[in-house]
C-alpha cells in the first residue's frame, strides 16, 4: 500500500473559501480520520482527493504520482482510489455480486471469483451475492460498498461519513466489520466523520478540521490528552474552560491553584478541566470547594452532573451508583495536573 | 394518510361512481355494438388488408417517432440537467412548450407550407415535434432524482464519463424511457386531427371515414373495439411501469446536488442544436400561423375571408364550452379524488382506476358512442351543448382526477383531525384548512382541464350543435379546404389561450424548475398532463 501527501491545498466555491492551505500526510496502511463539524470542509477535502472537484491551488500526491497540481487534474477514474459514499450508493439495478465486481475489467467480471472473496473480507455470507441492494440492511449495504471499493485493489480508500446514516445498533457492528476489512486488506484509508468517538476509536491518526483549517493532526491519545488549543479541546468532548493566570508550572483560577501538565510562559489564559477530572464529595466539608448540583443527566453506566459554583457553571462526570439529587450542596476537588492555553 | 378500515359514506361513493359509470358507458356501448355484427361478417371485415395497413402504419409511426423522441428527449434532458449549459432554466421551460400546442395545429403548420408532407414522413415529423416532451420530461425528472453519489462511485471505480453514462445512468432511465414510449404510442393511437390533416391513415381516421360513410355502421364499432384494446394495453403497461419499475434510492443519507459537467467550447454547439429544436417544434407552428395571418385570404390555395364577428363568436363558444367542460370534469373528479385520498378498499381502487381509463380512450370512440346513444335513446340530447359538455367531462376526467388527488394530498387527514380537535366544525375545517391547502392544486387541475377542452377537436367536430363553430372546428374546416390563411387567426387565438394558461400554471407551480431537489419526489404535473388531447 501507498501513502498520500497533500500540500498547500486550497478550494473556494464562489467567494467562500472552504479549505485554506491544507497540508496532510497519511502513512501507508494507516487509517486517518478527518474530524470536523458540518461545514468545516472535510467532505470537500475528500472530494478533492477523489478528483470529483478541482482544487484551486496546491498538490495532491498518491504514492509517487501527482494527481493534482496547478494545471493538472487527473480524472477520478484514473486515480485508482476506492470511494465509499455516505449511504453506500450501491447501483440499484445490479445485484450485490454485480456491484462488487463493477470496477473490474470485463474478463475479470466474467470470472466473478473475486466477489466471494470480498464478501468474506467484509464479513457477509456468500449467499448475499445474488440479492438486490434493497434487500440488505443499511449496514450490510455499507459493507458491500466497501467490498466494491476494495475490489480493484485501490491505492487508497476514502470513506465519506460511512456510518452516519446507520442507527446506533448497526453502527457499532458495521464499524467493526469495516475496520477489520481495511486492516486485512492493509489499505491506506481516510475516514471523514463528524463523530468524535468514532474518530478517536477507529483511527490511527486524527486530523481535526475547523473552518477549513487543519487545527491539529495527532494520534487519538495525544489529541485527547494534549489538545493544541481551546477550540480543539472544546470540539473533542465536553469540557470546562475557565479563565486563569498561568505562572510557569501552575495556574491560578476560581478552583484554586492547580498544577499544569507542562510548563507555560506566565500570563492570562484558559484552563481545561475535563469532566472526569472533577471529583464530587457528597458532604461539603474539609479541603473541597462548595458547589450546588443544578442538573443530572443519567445515562446508566455513568452520569453527567451540572454544577454551579458562585458564578461558574461546571460539568462533571461520575460513574457507579449515584447518591446525588438536584439542589444538593456538595464539595468538589480537581485532580491535577490540568492543561491550559495561553 | 387514509382511514384504513372506515367505510366510505354511501353518498360519497355514489357521487364517485357516477364518474366511473360515465367512463364505462361509451366503452361498453362500443363493444356491445361490435358484438352485434355476426361472426362471419366481423371476420370478413377485420381480415381485410386495411386493418393490417392501419396496424402497420400505427406501429411504424410509433417506432420511428419514439426512436427519434428518445434520442432528442434524452439528449436534451442530459444537457439541461447535467451540464453548465447557458440558460438552463429557460431551456427547461422551452423544451416542454410543445405539450401546450395542440398537435393538429402543428400538423396544420407543416402541411400549410408544403403538401409534400402528407403521409408517413409528415406524420413522423409532427408526432416527434409534438410528443418528444413525453420523453424529455420523465427522463429529466429521473436524472434529477438520480443520486449523484452513484456516478461518483462509478467514476472512482474506473469508469470514464461515457462508460459511466452507459453502465450506471442509462439503466436507471429505463422506466422513464419505456413509459415515455408507451405514452407516445398511446397518443399515436388516439390522435385524430393531426393525422386527418396529413391524410395519414390510422384507426381513428378510418373510424371517422366509416362513420361518415354509413352514419350508423356497426362495423365502425369493430375498428373502435380493436383500438380500445390496443389503447388499454398501452395504458395498463404504462401504469405498471409507473407503479413498480421505478428504481428507488436505497440509501438514506443526505444527498448532495449533482455537480454539473463543464462543456467548454462545445456548449455553443449544444445551444445551437437546442435552439434548432425549439425553432422546429415551437417556433414553426407560431411562425407559420403568424405568416398566414399577414397574408390576404386569397393568398392560400383556397381563398376564404375571416370576419371579426365570426372570430369573436368562435372564441366565445370555445371559452364557453371550455368552462362548461371543466366544470363537469371537476364535479365528477372531486368525489373520486376525495375517495381515493381518504379511503382504501377494493371498491375505492376500482372507481379510481376506472376514471384513469379515459386517459387512453380516443375522443372519437367516446364521441361516436354518445352519438349512437343519443340518436337512438335520448334524441333530445343529440347535438345539444349539454351532451358536448358531458363528453368533455368524460374525456378529461382522468386529467382532473390526477390534479384533484395531488391537491387533496396536501390537505392530509392528520391536519383535518388537528383542526377538529382545536374546536372547528366540518365547514370551518373545509374553509380554514382544506381550501387554503388544496385550493391552489384544485385551481391548477381546473386550468389543465380547461386547456385540454379548448384545444379539443374530435368530439367537438362530431357533437357540436349545428351552426356552432369553435376555434378548433374553424381551423379544421378551413384547413380541410386548404384555406390556410383563413384558419390562421383561429389557430393563433387557440395557441395564445393554451400557451398563456400553461405559462400561468407553470409560473404558479414552478414545475419546470431545474435541479430543485425539493420537488424531485413530486410527480411532475406537466408529465401527468399526458392525457391525449385528440
PDB file of C-alpha atoms in Angstrom, chain A residues 29-262:
ATOM      1  CA  UNK A  29      -1.615   1.157   5.679  1.00  0.00           C
ATOM      2  CA  UNK A  30      -2.762   3.768   8.200  1.00  0.00           C
ATOM      3  CA  UNK A  31      -6.300   4.920   8.805  1.00  0.00           C
ATOM      4  CA  UNK A  32      -6.595   8.682   9.140  1.00  0.00           C
ATOM      5  CA  UNK A  33      -9.821  10.204  10.386  1.00  0.00           C
ATOM      6  CA  UNK A  34     -10.662  13.705   9.212  1.00  0.00           C
ATOM      7  CA  UNK A  35     -12.807  15.047  12.022  1.00  0.00           C
ATOM      8  CA  UNK A  36     -14.777  18.271  11.844  1.00  0.00           C
ATOM      9  CA  UNK A  37     -18.207  19.758  12.417  1.00  0.00           C
ATOM     10  CA  UNK A  38     -20.524  20.024   9.417  1.00  0.00           C
ATOM     11  CA  UNK A  39     -19.434  22.796   7.091  1.00  0.00           C
ATOM     12  CA  UNK A  40     -15.790  22.525   8.121  1.00  0.00           C
ATOM     13  CA  UNK A  41     -14.770  21.425   4.617  1.00  0.00           C
ATOM     14  CA  UNK A  42     -13.990  17.780   5.375  1.00  0.00           C
ATOM     15  CA  UNK A  43     -16.180  16.343   2.604  1.00  0.00           C
ATOM     16  CA  UNK A  44     -14.719  18.862   0.157  1.00  0.00           C
ATOM     17  CA  UNK A  45     -11.213  17.676   1.100  1.00  0.00           C
ATOM     18  CA  UNK A  46     -12.272  14.094   0.385  1.00  0.00           C
ATOM     19  CA  UNK A  47     -13.865  15.025  -2.955  1.00  0.00           C
ATOM     20  CA  UNK A  48     -10.707  16.870  -3.996  1.00  0.00           C
ATOM     21  CA  UNK A  49      -8.598  13.783  -3.249  1.00  0.00           C
ATOM     22  CA  UNK A  50     -11.065  11.604  -5.205  1.00  0.00           C
ATOM     23  CA  UNK A  51     -10.957  14.046  -8.102  1.00  0.00           C
ATOM     24  CA  UNK A  52     -14.684  14.852  -8.097  1.00  0.00           C
ATOM     25  CA  UNK A  53     -13.799  18.520  -7.622  1.00  0.00           C
ATOM     26  CA  UNK A  54     -10.861  20.536  -8.950  1.00  0.00           C
ATOM     27  CA  UNK A  55      -8.564  22.216  -6.437  1.00  0.00           C
ATOM     28  CA  UNK A  56      -7.693  25.888  -6.794  1.00  0.00           C
ATOM     29  CA  UNK A  57      -4.104  25.577  -5.557  1.00  0.00           C
ATOM     30  CA  UNK A  58      -1.718  23.052  -4.047  1.00  0.00           C
ATOM     31  CA  UNK A  59      -0.803  19.497  -4.930  1.00  0.00           C
ATOM     32  CA  UNK A  60      -2.115  16.028  -4.148  1.00  0.00           C
ATOM     33  CA  UNK A  61       0.231  13.097  -4.452  1.00  0.00           C
ATOM     34  CA  UNK A  62      -0.919   9.480  -4.185  1.00  0.00           C
ATOM     35  CA  UNK A  63       2.153   7.240  -3.818  1.00  0.00           C
ATOM     36  CA  UNK A  64       4.680   8.574  -6.297  1.00  0.00           C
ATOM     37  CA  UNK A  65       2.133  10.019  -8.648  1.00  0.00           C
ATOM     38  CA  UNK A  66       0.992  13.629  -8.576  1.00  0.00           C
ATOM     39  CA  UNK A  67      -2.745  13.547  -9.311  1.00  0.00           C
ATOM     40  CA  UNK A  68      -3.454  17.242  -8.905  1.00  0.00           C
ATOM     41  CA  UNK A  69      -1.343  20.388  -9.067  1.00  0.00           C
ATOM     42  CA  UNK A  70      -1.865  23.752 -10.750  1.00  0.00           C
ATOM     43  CA  UNK A  71      -2.661  22.973 -14.376  1.00  0.00           C
ATOM     44  CA  UNK A  72      -3.159  19.248 -13.793  1.00  0.00           C
ATOM     45  CA  UNK A  73      -6.327  17.447 -12.805  1.00  0.00           C
ATOM     46  CA  UNK A  74      -6.288  13.687 -13.168  1.00  0.00           C
ATOM     47  CA  UNK A  75      -9.788  12.298 -13.812  1.00  0.00           C
ATOM     48  CA  UNK A  76     -11.219  10.326 -10.853  1.00  0.00           C
ATOM     49  CA  UNK A  77     -11.348   7.081 -12.855  1.00  0.00           C
ATOM     50  CA  UNK A  78      -7.565   7.220 -13.348  1.00  0.00           C
ATOM     51  CA  UNK A  79      -6.618   7.845  -9.708  1.00  0.00           C
ATOM     52  CA  UNK A  80      -7.236   4.279  -8.517  1.00  0.00           C
ATOM     53  CA  UNK A  81      -8.934   5.339  -5.295  1.00  0.00           C
ATOM     54  CA  UNK A  82     -11.716   3.429  -3.580  1.00  0.00           C
ATOM     55  CA  UNK A  83     -14.660   5.610  -2.583  1.00  0.00           C
ATOM     56  CA  UNK A  84     -17.426   4.711  -0.132  1.00  0.00           C
ATOM     57  CA  UNK A  85     -20.264   7.226  -0.146  1.00  0.00           C
ATOM     58  CA  UNK A  86     -22.334   8.224   2.874  1.00  0.00           C
ATOM     59  CA  UNK A  87     -25.192   5.849   2.047  1.00  0.00           C
ATOM     60  CA  UNK A  88     -23.146   3.309   0.116  1.00  0.00           C
ATOM     61  CA  UNK A  89     -24.531   4.386  -3.262  1.00  0.00           C
ATOM     62  CA  UNK A  90     -24.980   0.807  -4.441  1.00  0.00           C
ATOM     63  CA  UNK A  91     -26.242   0.606  -8.001  1.00  0.00           C
ATOM     64  CA  UNK A  92     -29.919  -0.278  -7.566  1.00  0.00           C
ATOM     65  CA  UNK A  93     -30.153  -2.014 -10.962  1.00  0.00           C
ATOM     66  CA  UNK A  94     -27.378  -4.501 -10.173  1.00  0.00           C
ATOM     67  CA  UNK A  95     -27.130  -7.441  -7.754  1.00  0.00           C
ATOM     68  CA  UNK A  96     -24.673  -7.467  -4.854  1.00  0.00           C
ATOM     69  CA  UNK A  97     -22.222  -9.541  -6.916  1.00  0.00           C
ATOM     70  CA  UNK A  98     -22.514  -7.239  -9.930  1.00  0.00           C
ATOM     71  CA  UNK A  99     -21.998  -4.256  -7.657  1.00  0.00           C
ATOM     72  CA  UNK A 100     -18.830  -5.723  -6.149  1.00  0.00           C
ATOM     73  CA  UNK A 101     -17.192  -6.577  -9.486  1.00  0.00           C
ATOM     74  CA  UNK A 102     -18.343  -3.330 -11.139  1.00  0.00           C
ATOM     75  CA  UNK A 103     -14.864  -1.790 -11.184  1.00  0.00           C
ATOM     76  CA  UNK A 104     -13.086  -4.837 -12.599  1.00  0.00           C
ATOM     77  CA  UNK A 105     -12.254  -5.374 -16.249  1.00  0.00           C
ATOM     78  CA  UNK A 106     -14.725  -7.195 -18.498  1.00  0.00           C
ATOM     79  CA  UNK A 107     -12.829 -10.505 -18.414  1.00  0.00           C
ATOM     80  CA  UNK A 108     -12.402 -10.350 -14.644  1.00  0.00           C
ATOM     81  CA  UNK A 109     -16.118  -9.619 -14.293  1.00  0.00           C
ATOM     82  CA  UNK A 110     -16.994 -12.740 -16.274  1.00  0.00           C
ATOM     83  CA  UNK A 111     -14.979 -14.967 -13.984  1.00  0.00           C
ATOM     84  CA  UNK A 112     -16.635 -13.386 -10.973  1.00  0.00           C
ATOM     85  CA  UNK A 113     -14.454 -15.167  -8.421  1.00  0.00           C
ATOM     86  CA  UNK A 114     -13.415 -12.115  -6.501  1.00  0.00           C
ATOM     87  CA  UNK A 115     -16.950 -11.370  -5.367  1.00  0.00           C
ATOM     88  CA  UNK A 116     -16.994 -14.276  -2.889  1.00  0.00           C
ATOM     89  CA  UNK A 117     -13.549 -13.423  -1.586  1.00  0.00           C
ATOM     90  CA  UNK A 118     -14.619  -9.839  -0.941  1.00  0.00           C
ATOM     91  CA  UNK A 119     -17.877 -10.827   0.710  1.00  0.00           C
ATOM     92  CA  UNK A 120     -15.768 -12.914   3.105  1.00  0.00           C
ATOM     93  CA  UNK A 121     -13.469  -9.977   3.669  1.00  0.00           C
ATOM     94  CA  UNK A 122     -16.297  -7.684   4.778  1.00  0.00           C
ATOM     95  CA  UNK A 123     -17.915 -10.468   6.806  1.00  0.00           C
ATOM     96  CA  UNK A 124     -21.028 -11.111   4.745  1.00  0.00           C
ATOM     97  CA  UNK A 125     -22.294 -14.595   3.778  1.00  0.00           C
ATOM     98  CA  UNK A 126     -21.687 -15.584   0.154  1.00  0.00           C
ATOM     99  CA  UNK A 127     -25.391 -16.275  -0.228  1.00  0.00           C
ATOM    100  CA  UNK A 128     -25.844 -12.487  -0.376  1.00  0.00           C
ATOM    101  CA  UNK A 129     -24.182 -12.305  -3.786  1.00  0.00           C
ATOM    102  CA  UNK A 130     -27.407 -12.669  -5.752  1.00  0.00           C
ATOM    103  CA  UNK A 131     -29.528 -10.335  -3.659  1.00  0.00           C
ATOM    104  CA  UNK A 132     -30.626  -6.906  -4.784  1.00  0.00           C
ATOM    105  CA  UNK A 133     -29.244  -3.949  -2.794  1.00  0.00           C
ATOM    106  CA  UNK A 134     -32.649  -3.008  -1.374  1.00  0.00           C
ATOM    107  CA  UNK A 135     -32.861  -6.434   0.307  1.00  0.00           C
ATOM    108  CA  UNK A 136     -29.908  -5.549   2.563  1.00  0.00           C
ATOM    109  CA  UNK A 137     -29.891  -3.511   5.756  1.00  0.00           C
ATOM    110  CA  UNK A 138     -28.120  -0.152   5.777  1.00  0.00           C
ATOM    111  CA  UNK A 139     -25.047  -1.630   7.471  1.00  0.00           C
ATOM    112  CA  UNK A 140     -24.849  -4.520   5.027  1.00  0.00           C
ATOM    113  CA  UNK A 141     -25.113  -2.050   2.144  1.00  0.00           C
ATOM    114  CA  UNK A 142     -22.125  -0.174   3.566  1.00  0.00           C
ATOM    115  CA  UNK A 143     -20.127  -3.383   3.763  1.00  0.00           C
ATOM    116  CA  UNK A 144     -20.939  -4.198   0.134  1.00  0.00           C
ATOM    117  CA  UNK A 145     -19.945  -0.655  -0.805  1.00  0.00           C
ATOM    118  CA  UNK A 146     -16.578  -1.204   0.860  1.00  0.00           C
ATOM    119  CA  UNK A 147     -16.169  -4.565  -0.882  1.00  0.00           C
ATOM    120  CA  UNK A 148     -16.920  -2.854  -4.189  1.00  0.00           C
ATOM    121  CA  UNK A 149     -14.377  -0.132  -3.456  1.00  0.00           C
ATOM    122  CA  UNK A 150     -11.695  -2.674  -2.468  1.00  0.00           C
ATOM    123  CA  UNK A 151     -12.280  -4.977  -5.462  1.00  0.00           C
ATOM    124  CA  UNK A 152      -9.997  -3.194  -7.963  1.00  0.00           C
ATOM    125  CA  UNK A 153      -7.262  -3.087  -5.274  1.00  0.00           C
ATOM    126  CA  UNK A 154      -7.119   0.697  -4.987  1.00  0.00           C
ATOM    127  CA  UNK A 155      -4.074   2.562  -3.722  1.00  0.00           C
ATOM    128  CA  UNK A 156      -6.166   4.478  -1.240  1.00  0.00           C
ATOM    129  CA  UNK A 157      -9.658   4.077   0.238  1.00  0.00           C
ATOM    130  CA  UNK A 158     -11.754   7.125   1.035  1.00  0.00           C
ATOM    131  CA  UNK A 159     -14.829   6.822   3.258  1.00  0.00           C
ATOM    132  CA  UNK A 160     -17.303   9.719   3.413  1.00  0.00           C
ATOM    133  CA  UNK A 161     -19.212   9.515   6.725  1.00  0.00           C
ATOM    134  CA  UNK A 162     -19.988   5.860   6.059  1.00  0.00           C
ATOM    135  CA  UNK A 163     -21.733   5.247   9.376  1.00  0.00           C
ATOM    136  CA  UNK A 164     -23.746   8.422   9.806  1.00  0.00           C
ATOM    137  CA  UNK A 165     -26.882   7.085   8.113  1.00  0.00           C
ATOM    138  CA  UNK A 166     -26.982   3.951  10.298  1.00  0.00           C
ATOM    139  CA  UNK A 167     -28.817   3.611  13.587  1.00  0.00           C
ATOM    140  CA  UNK A 168     -26.842   3.073  16.782  1.00  0.00           C
ATOM    141  CA  UNK A 169     -27.021  -0.738  16.925  1.00  0.00           C
ATOM    142  CA  UNK A 170     -25.941  -1.284  13.333  1.00  0.00           C
ATOM    143  CA  UNK A 171     -23.300   1.395  13.588  1.00  0.00           C
ATOM    144  CA  UNK A 172     -21.097  -0.386  16.130  1.00  0.00           C
ATOM    145  CA  UNK A 173     -21.275  -3.688  14.268  1.00  0.00           C
ATOM    146  CA  UNK A 174     -20.627  -2.113  10.854  1.00  0.00           C
ATOM    147  CA  UNK A 175     -17.688  -0.071  12.185  1.00  0.00           C
ATOM    148  CA  UNK A 176     -16.073  -3.216  13.491  1.00  0.00           C
ATOM    149  CA  UNK A 177     -16.562  -5.121  10.241  1.00  0.00           C
ATOM    150  CA  UNK A 178     -15.250  -2.295   8.099  1.00  0.00           C
ATOM    151  CA  UNK A 179     -12.229  -1.650  10.292  1.00  0.00           C
ATOM    152  CA  UNK A 180     -11.401  -5.341  10.210  1.00  0.00           C
ATOM    153  CA  UNK A 181     -11.707  -5.473   6.404  1.00  0.00           C
ATOM    154  CA  UNK A 182      -9.479  -2.411   5.985  1.00  0.00           C
ATOM    155  CA  UNK A 183      -6.813  -3.935   8.252  1.00  0.00           C
ATOM    156  CA  UNK A 184      -6.932  -7.264   6.394  1.00  0.00           C
ATOM    157  CA  UNK A 185      -6.617  -5.500   3.050  1.00  0.00           C
ATOM    158  CA  UNK A 186      -3.724  -3.416   4.512  1.00  0.00           C
ATOM    159  CA  UNK A 187      -5.399  -0.417   2.950  1.00  0.00           C
ATOM    160  CA  UNK A 188      -4.345   3.173   3.397  1.00  0.00           C
ATOM    161  CA  UNK A 189      -7.600   4.894   4.226  1.00  0.00           C
ATOM    162  CA  UNK A 190      -9.158   8.241   5.062  1.00  0.00           C
ATOM    163  CA  UNK A 191     -12.387   8.347   7.024  1.00  0.00           C
ATOM    164  CA  UNK A 192     -14.364  11.578   7.093  1.00  0.00           C
ATOM    165  CA  UNK A 193     -16.583  11.961  10.135  1.00  0.00           C
ATOM    166  CA  UNK A 194     -18.181  14.478  12.470  1.00  0.00           C
ATOM    167  CA  UNK A 195     -18.401  11.936  15.306  1.00  0.00           C
ATOM    168  CA  UNK A 196     -15.594  12.432  17.882  1.00  0.00           C
ATOM    169  CA  UNK A 197     -15.952   8.989  19.466  1.00  0.00           C
ATOM    170  CA  UNK A 198     -15.850   7.342  16.030  1.00  0.00           C
ATOM    171  CA  UNK A 199     -12.712   9.215  15.007  1.00  0.00           C
ATOM    172  CA  UNK A 200     -10.903   8.542  18.299  1.00  0.00           C
ATOM    173  CA  UNK A 201     -11.803   4.859  18.499  1.00  0.00           C
ATOM    174  CA  UNK A 202     -11.274   3.789  14.875  1.00  0.00           C
ATOM    175  CA  UNK A 203      -8.281   5.612  13.521  1.00  0.00           C
ATOM    176  CA  UNK A 204      -4.507   5.528  13.830  1.00  0.00           C
ATOM    177  CA  UNK A 205      -4.387   9.281  13.446  1.00  0.00           C
ATOM    178  CA  UNK A 206      -6.937  12.078  13.608  1.00  0.00           C
ATOM    179  CA  UNK A 207      -6.878  15.345  11.657  1.00  0.00           C
ATOM    180  CA  UNK A 208      -9.155  17.965  13.195  1.00  0.00           C
ATOM    181  CA  UNK A 209     -10.534  20.315  10.572  1.00  0.00           C
ATOM    182  CA  UNK A 210     -12.133  23.525  11.846  1.00  0.00           C
ATOM    183  CA  UNK A 211     -13.403  26.198   9.413  1.00  0.00           C
ATOM    184  CA  UNK A 212     -11.263  24.965   6.559  1.00  0.00           C
ATOM    185  CA  UNK A 213      -8.041  24.878   8.614  1.00  0.00           C
ATOM    186  CA  UNK A 214      -6.277  21.829   9.991  1.00  0.00           C
ATOM    187  CA  UNK A 215      -6.271  22.590  13.716  1.00  0.00           C
ATOM    188  CA  UNK A 216      -4.272  19.535  14.795  1.00  0.00           C
ATOM    189  CA  UNK A 217      -3.102  16.188  13.424  1.00  0.00           C
ATOM    190  CA  UNK A 218      -2.175  13.618  16.049  1.00  0.00           C
ATOM    191  CA  UNK A 219      -2.824  10.147  17.410  1.00  0.00           C
ATOM    192  CA  UNK A 220      -6.140   9.804  19.255  1.00  0.00           C
ATOM    193  CA  UNK A 221      -4.484   9.676  22.686  1.00  0.00           C
ATOM    194  CA  UNK A 222      -2.316  12.733  22.077  1.00  0.00           C
ATOM    195  CA  UNK A 223      -5.227  14.611  20.670  1.00  0.00           C
ATOM    196  CA  UNK A 224      -7.441  13.990  23.672  1.00  0.00           C
ATOM    197  CA  UNK A 225      -4.777  14.493  26.300  1.00  0.00           C
ATOM    198  CA  UNK A 226      -2.816  17.297  24.682  1.00  0.00           C
ATOM    199  CA  UNK A 227      -5.154  19.339  22.509  1.00  0.00           C
ATOM    200  CA  UNK A 228      -3.277  22.160  20.802  1.00  0.00           C
ATOM    201  CA  UNK A 229      -5.774  24.855  21.597  1.00  0.00           C
ATOM    202  CA  UNK A 230      -9.072  25.568  23.309  1.00  0.00           C
ATOM    203  CA  UNK A 231     -11.087  25.129  20.076  1.00  0.00           C
ATOM    204  CA  UNK A 232      -9.768  21.600  19.555  1.00  0.00           C
ATOM    205  CA  UNK A 233     -10.332  20.742  23.202  1.00  0.00           C
ATOM    206  CA  UNK A 234     -13.892  22.050  23.075  1.00  0.00           C
ATOM    207  CA  UNK A 235     -14.654  20.156  19.872  1.00  0.00           C
ATOM    208  CA  UNK A 236     -13.270  16.858  21.175  1.00  0.00           C
ATOM    209  CA  UNK A 237     -15.689  16.470  24.036  1.00  0.00           C
ATOM    210  CA  UNK A 238     -17.437  18.075  26.983  1.00  0.00           C
ATOM    211  CA  UNK A 239     -15.026  20.450  28.638  1.00  0.00           C
ATOM    212  CA  UNK A 240     -14.815  23.073  31.340  1.00  0.00           C
ATOM    213  CA  UNK A 241     -12.760  26.009  30.118  1.00  0.00           C
ATOM    214  CA  UNK A 242     -12.271  28.680  32.759  1.00  0.00           C
ATOM    215  CA  UNK A 243     -10.048  31.774  32.809  1.00  0.00           C
ATOM    216  CA  UNK A 244      -6.876  31.605  34.866  1.00  0.00           C
ATOM    217  CA  UNK A 245      -3.496  33.184  35.486  1.00  0.00           C
ATOM    218  CA  UNK A 246      -0.603  30.999  34.319  1.00  0.00           C
ATOM    219  CA  UNK A 247       2.571  31.029  36.413  1.00  0.00           C
ATOM    220  CA  UNK A 248       5.062  28.626  34.874  1.00  0.00           C
ATOM    221  CA  UNK A 249       4.194  25.168  36.254  1.00  0.00           C
ATOM    222  CA  UNK A 250       0.899  26.124  37.900  1.00  0.00           C
ATOM    223  CA  UNK A 251      -2.214  28.158  37.248  1.00  0.00           C
ATOM    224  CA  UNK A 252      -4.446  30.278  39.499  1.00  0.00           C
ATOM    225  CA  UNK A 253      -8.159  30.120  38.815  1.00  0.00           C
ATOM    226  CA  UNK A 254     -11.558  30.094  40.543  1.00  0.00           C
ATOM    227  CA  UNK A 255     -10.891  26.488  41.508  1.00  0.00           C
ATOM    228  CA  UNK A 256      -7.674  27.361  43.340  1.00  0.00           C
ATOM    229  CA  UNK A 257      -4.074  26.808  42.379  1.00  0.00           C
ATOM    230  CA  UNK A 258      -3.719  23.791  40.076  1.00  0.00           C
ATOM    231  CA  UNK A 259      -0.626  22.052  38.752  1.00  0.00           C
ATOM    232  CA  UNK A 260      -0.040  22.205  34.975  1.00  0.00           C
ATOM    233  CA  UNK A 261       0.943  19.160  32.939  1.00  0.00           C
ATOM    234  CA  UNK A 262       3.572  21.198  31.121  1.00  0.00           C
TER     235      UNK A 262
END
